[in-house]
CSV table of C-alpha atoms in Angstrom, one decimal:
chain,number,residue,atom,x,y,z
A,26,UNK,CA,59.3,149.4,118.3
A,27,UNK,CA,61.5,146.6,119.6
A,28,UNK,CA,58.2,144.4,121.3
A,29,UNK,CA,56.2,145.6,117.5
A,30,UNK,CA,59.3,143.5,115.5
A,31,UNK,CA,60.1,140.9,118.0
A,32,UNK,CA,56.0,140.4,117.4
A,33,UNK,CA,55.9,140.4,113.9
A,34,UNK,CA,59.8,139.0,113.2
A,35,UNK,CA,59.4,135.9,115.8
A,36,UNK,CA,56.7,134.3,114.5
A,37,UNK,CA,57.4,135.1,110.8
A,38,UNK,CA,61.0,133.1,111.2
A,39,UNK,CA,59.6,130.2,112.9
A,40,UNK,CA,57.3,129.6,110.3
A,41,UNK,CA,60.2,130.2,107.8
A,42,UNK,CA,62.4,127.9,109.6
A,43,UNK,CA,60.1,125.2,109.2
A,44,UNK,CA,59.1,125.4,106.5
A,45,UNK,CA,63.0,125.1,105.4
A,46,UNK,CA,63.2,122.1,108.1
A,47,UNK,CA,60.2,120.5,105.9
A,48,UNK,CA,61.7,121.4,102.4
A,49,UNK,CA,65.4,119.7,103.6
A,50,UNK,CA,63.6,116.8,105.1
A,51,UNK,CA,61.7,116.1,101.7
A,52,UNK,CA,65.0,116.5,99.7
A,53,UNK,CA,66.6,113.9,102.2
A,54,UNK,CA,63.9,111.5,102.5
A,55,UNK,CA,63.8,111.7,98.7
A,56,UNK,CA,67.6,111.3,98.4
A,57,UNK,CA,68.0,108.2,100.8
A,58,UNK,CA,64.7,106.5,99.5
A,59,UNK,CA,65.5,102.6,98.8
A,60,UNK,CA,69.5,103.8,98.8
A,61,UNK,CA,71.0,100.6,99.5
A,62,UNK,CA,73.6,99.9,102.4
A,63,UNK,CA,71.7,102.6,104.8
A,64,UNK,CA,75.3,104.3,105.9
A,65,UNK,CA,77.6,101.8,104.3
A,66,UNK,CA,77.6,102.4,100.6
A,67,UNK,CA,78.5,106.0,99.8
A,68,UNK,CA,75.5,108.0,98.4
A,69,UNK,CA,76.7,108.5,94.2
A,70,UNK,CA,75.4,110.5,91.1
A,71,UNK,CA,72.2,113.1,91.5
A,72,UNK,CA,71.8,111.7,94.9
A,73,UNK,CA,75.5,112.8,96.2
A,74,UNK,CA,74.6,116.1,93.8
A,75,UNK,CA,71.2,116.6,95.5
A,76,UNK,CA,72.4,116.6,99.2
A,77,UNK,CA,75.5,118.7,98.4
A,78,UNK,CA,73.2,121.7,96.4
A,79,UNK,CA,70.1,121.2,97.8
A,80,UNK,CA,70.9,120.8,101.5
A,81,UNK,CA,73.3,123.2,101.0
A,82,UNK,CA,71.5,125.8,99.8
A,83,UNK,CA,68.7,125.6,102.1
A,84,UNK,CA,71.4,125.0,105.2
A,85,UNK,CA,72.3,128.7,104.4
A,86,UNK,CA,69.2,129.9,103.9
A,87,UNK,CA,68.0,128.6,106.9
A,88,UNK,CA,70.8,130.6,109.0
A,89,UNK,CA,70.3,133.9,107.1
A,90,UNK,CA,66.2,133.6,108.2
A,91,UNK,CA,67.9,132.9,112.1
A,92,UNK,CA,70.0,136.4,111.0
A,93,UNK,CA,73.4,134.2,110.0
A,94,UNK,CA,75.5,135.3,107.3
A,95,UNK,CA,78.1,132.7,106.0
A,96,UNK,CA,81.3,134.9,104.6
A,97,UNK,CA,84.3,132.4,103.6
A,98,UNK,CA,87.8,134.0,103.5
A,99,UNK,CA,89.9,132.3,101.4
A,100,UNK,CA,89.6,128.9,99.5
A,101,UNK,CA,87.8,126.3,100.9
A,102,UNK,CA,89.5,122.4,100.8
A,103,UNK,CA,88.5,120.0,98.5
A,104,UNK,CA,88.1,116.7,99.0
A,105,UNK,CA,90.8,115.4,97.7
A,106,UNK,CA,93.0,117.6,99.3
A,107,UNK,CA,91.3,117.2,102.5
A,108,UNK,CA,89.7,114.3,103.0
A,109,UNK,CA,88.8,114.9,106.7
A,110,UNK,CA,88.0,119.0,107.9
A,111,UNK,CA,88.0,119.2,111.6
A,112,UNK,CA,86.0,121.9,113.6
A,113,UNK,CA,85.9,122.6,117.2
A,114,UNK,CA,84.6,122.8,119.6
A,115,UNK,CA,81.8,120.7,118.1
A,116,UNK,CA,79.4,121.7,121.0
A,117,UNK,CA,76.7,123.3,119.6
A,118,UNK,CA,74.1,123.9,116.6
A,119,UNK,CA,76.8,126.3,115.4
A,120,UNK,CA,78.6,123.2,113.9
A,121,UNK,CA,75.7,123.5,111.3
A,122,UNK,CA,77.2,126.5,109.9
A,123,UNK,CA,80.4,124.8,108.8
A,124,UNK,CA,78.3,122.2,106.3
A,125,UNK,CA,76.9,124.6,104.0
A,126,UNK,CA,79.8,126.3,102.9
A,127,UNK,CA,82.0,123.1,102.6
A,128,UNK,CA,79.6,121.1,100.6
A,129,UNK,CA,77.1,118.9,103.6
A,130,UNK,CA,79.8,116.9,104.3
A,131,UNK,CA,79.8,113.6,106.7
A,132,UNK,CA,79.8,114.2,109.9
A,133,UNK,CA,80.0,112.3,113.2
A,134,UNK,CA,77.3,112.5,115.1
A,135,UNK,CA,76.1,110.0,118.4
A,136,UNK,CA,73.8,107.2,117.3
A,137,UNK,CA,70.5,108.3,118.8
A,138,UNK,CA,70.2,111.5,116.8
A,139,UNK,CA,69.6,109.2,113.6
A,140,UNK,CA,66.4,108.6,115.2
A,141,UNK,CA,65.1,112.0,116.3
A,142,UNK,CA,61.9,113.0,113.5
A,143,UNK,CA,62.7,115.1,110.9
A,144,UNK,CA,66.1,116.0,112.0
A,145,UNK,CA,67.2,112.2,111.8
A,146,UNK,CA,66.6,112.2,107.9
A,147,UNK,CA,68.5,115.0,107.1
A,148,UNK,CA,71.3,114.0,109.2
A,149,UNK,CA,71.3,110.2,107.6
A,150,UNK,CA,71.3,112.0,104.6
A,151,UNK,CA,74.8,113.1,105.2
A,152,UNK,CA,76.2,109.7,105.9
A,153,UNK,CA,77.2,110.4,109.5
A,154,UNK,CA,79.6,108.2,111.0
A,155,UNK,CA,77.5,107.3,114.4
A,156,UNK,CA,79.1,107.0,118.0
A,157,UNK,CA,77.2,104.8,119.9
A,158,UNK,CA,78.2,105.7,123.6
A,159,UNK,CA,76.9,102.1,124.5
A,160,UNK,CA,79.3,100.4,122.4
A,161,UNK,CA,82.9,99.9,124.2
A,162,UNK,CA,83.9,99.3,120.7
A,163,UNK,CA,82.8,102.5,119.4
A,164,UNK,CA,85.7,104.6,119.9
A,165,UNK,CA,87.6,101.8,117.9
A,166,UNK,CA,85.0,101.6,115.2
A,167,UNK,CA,84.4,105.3,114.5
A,168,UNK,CA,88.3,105.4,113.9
A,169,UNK,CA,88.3,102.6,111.3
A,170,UNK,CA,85.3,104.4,109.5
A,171,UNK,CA,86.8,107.8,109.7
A,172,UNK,CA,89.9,106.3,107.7
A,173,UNK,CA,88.2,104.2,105.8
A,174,UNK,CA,86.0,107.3,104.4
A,175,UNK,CA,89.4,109.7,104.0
A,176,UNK,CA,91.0,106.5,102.3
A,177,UNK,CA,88.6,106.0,99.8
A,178,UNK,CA,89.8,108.5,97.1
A,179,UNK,CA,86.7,110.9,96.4
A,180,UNK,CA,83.9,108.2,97.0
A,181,UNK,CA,82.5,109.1,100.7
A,182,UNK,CA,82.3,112.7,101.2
A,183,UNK,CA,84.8,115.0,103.3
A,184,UNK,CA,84.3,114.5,106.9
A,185,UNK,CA,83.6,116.8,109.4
């Protein structure tokens, strides 16, 4: 019974997933299409709105098809309250899991994962704040951005 599901159920998810991945990537690309300032103007209006609901919508979605469910306790921050969330151990895909329920927000992410296909949209979508492990500035830099973003009174999103 177990080899019968893991048959049927494996297959049936992937496709799920991407066709998820697929749906997020087309509401990203269509979100970030001729944005100006690429990462350095804050996305306003339905794009902000799109990201948040869209992304966030299928974000969950996505986790319940991998057999996730999201339960929040409590209230969750808002962005004026917190500006910047923190999450640890920010090792793994489970990092993801955090964004849906607390809106997409920014994240920082290293520099090369804006480039990967698919992925790589929907992350740019979020406005990451990229690390370049090249850079001996980056450290430096990624700290000005940071409070730059939780400075700006509600016009960059929270960051993660």
């Amino acid at each position: 019974q177990t080899v019968l599901q893991g048959i049927i159920l494996l297959p049936l998810r992937a496709i799920c997933i991407a066709f998820l991945l697929l749906i997020a990537w087309l509401f990203a690309s269509i979100a970030t299409f001729r944005h100006p300032g690429k990462g350095s103007v804050p996305l306003k209006g339905w794009r902000r709105r799109m990201i948040q609901t869209t992304l966030s919508c299928l974000t969950r979605t996505l986790f319940f098809v991998m057999g996730f469910q999201v339960k929040v306790k409590g209230k969750i921050a808002s962005l004026r309250e917190a500006p910047i969330f923190v999450a640890a151990p920010h090792s793994s895909f489970f990092d993801a899991i955090i964004c849906a329920p607390t809106g997409m927000p920014s994240i920082v992410s290293r520099a090369e994962n804006l480039s990967t296909p698919v992925f790589g949209t929907i992350l740019s979508s979020l406005q990451p704040v990229s690390v370049s492990r090249q850079d001996p500035d980056s450290r430096k830099n990624t700290v000005t951005e940071i409070t730059k973003r939780a400075l700006s009174r509600g016009q960059w999103p929270q960051v993660i």
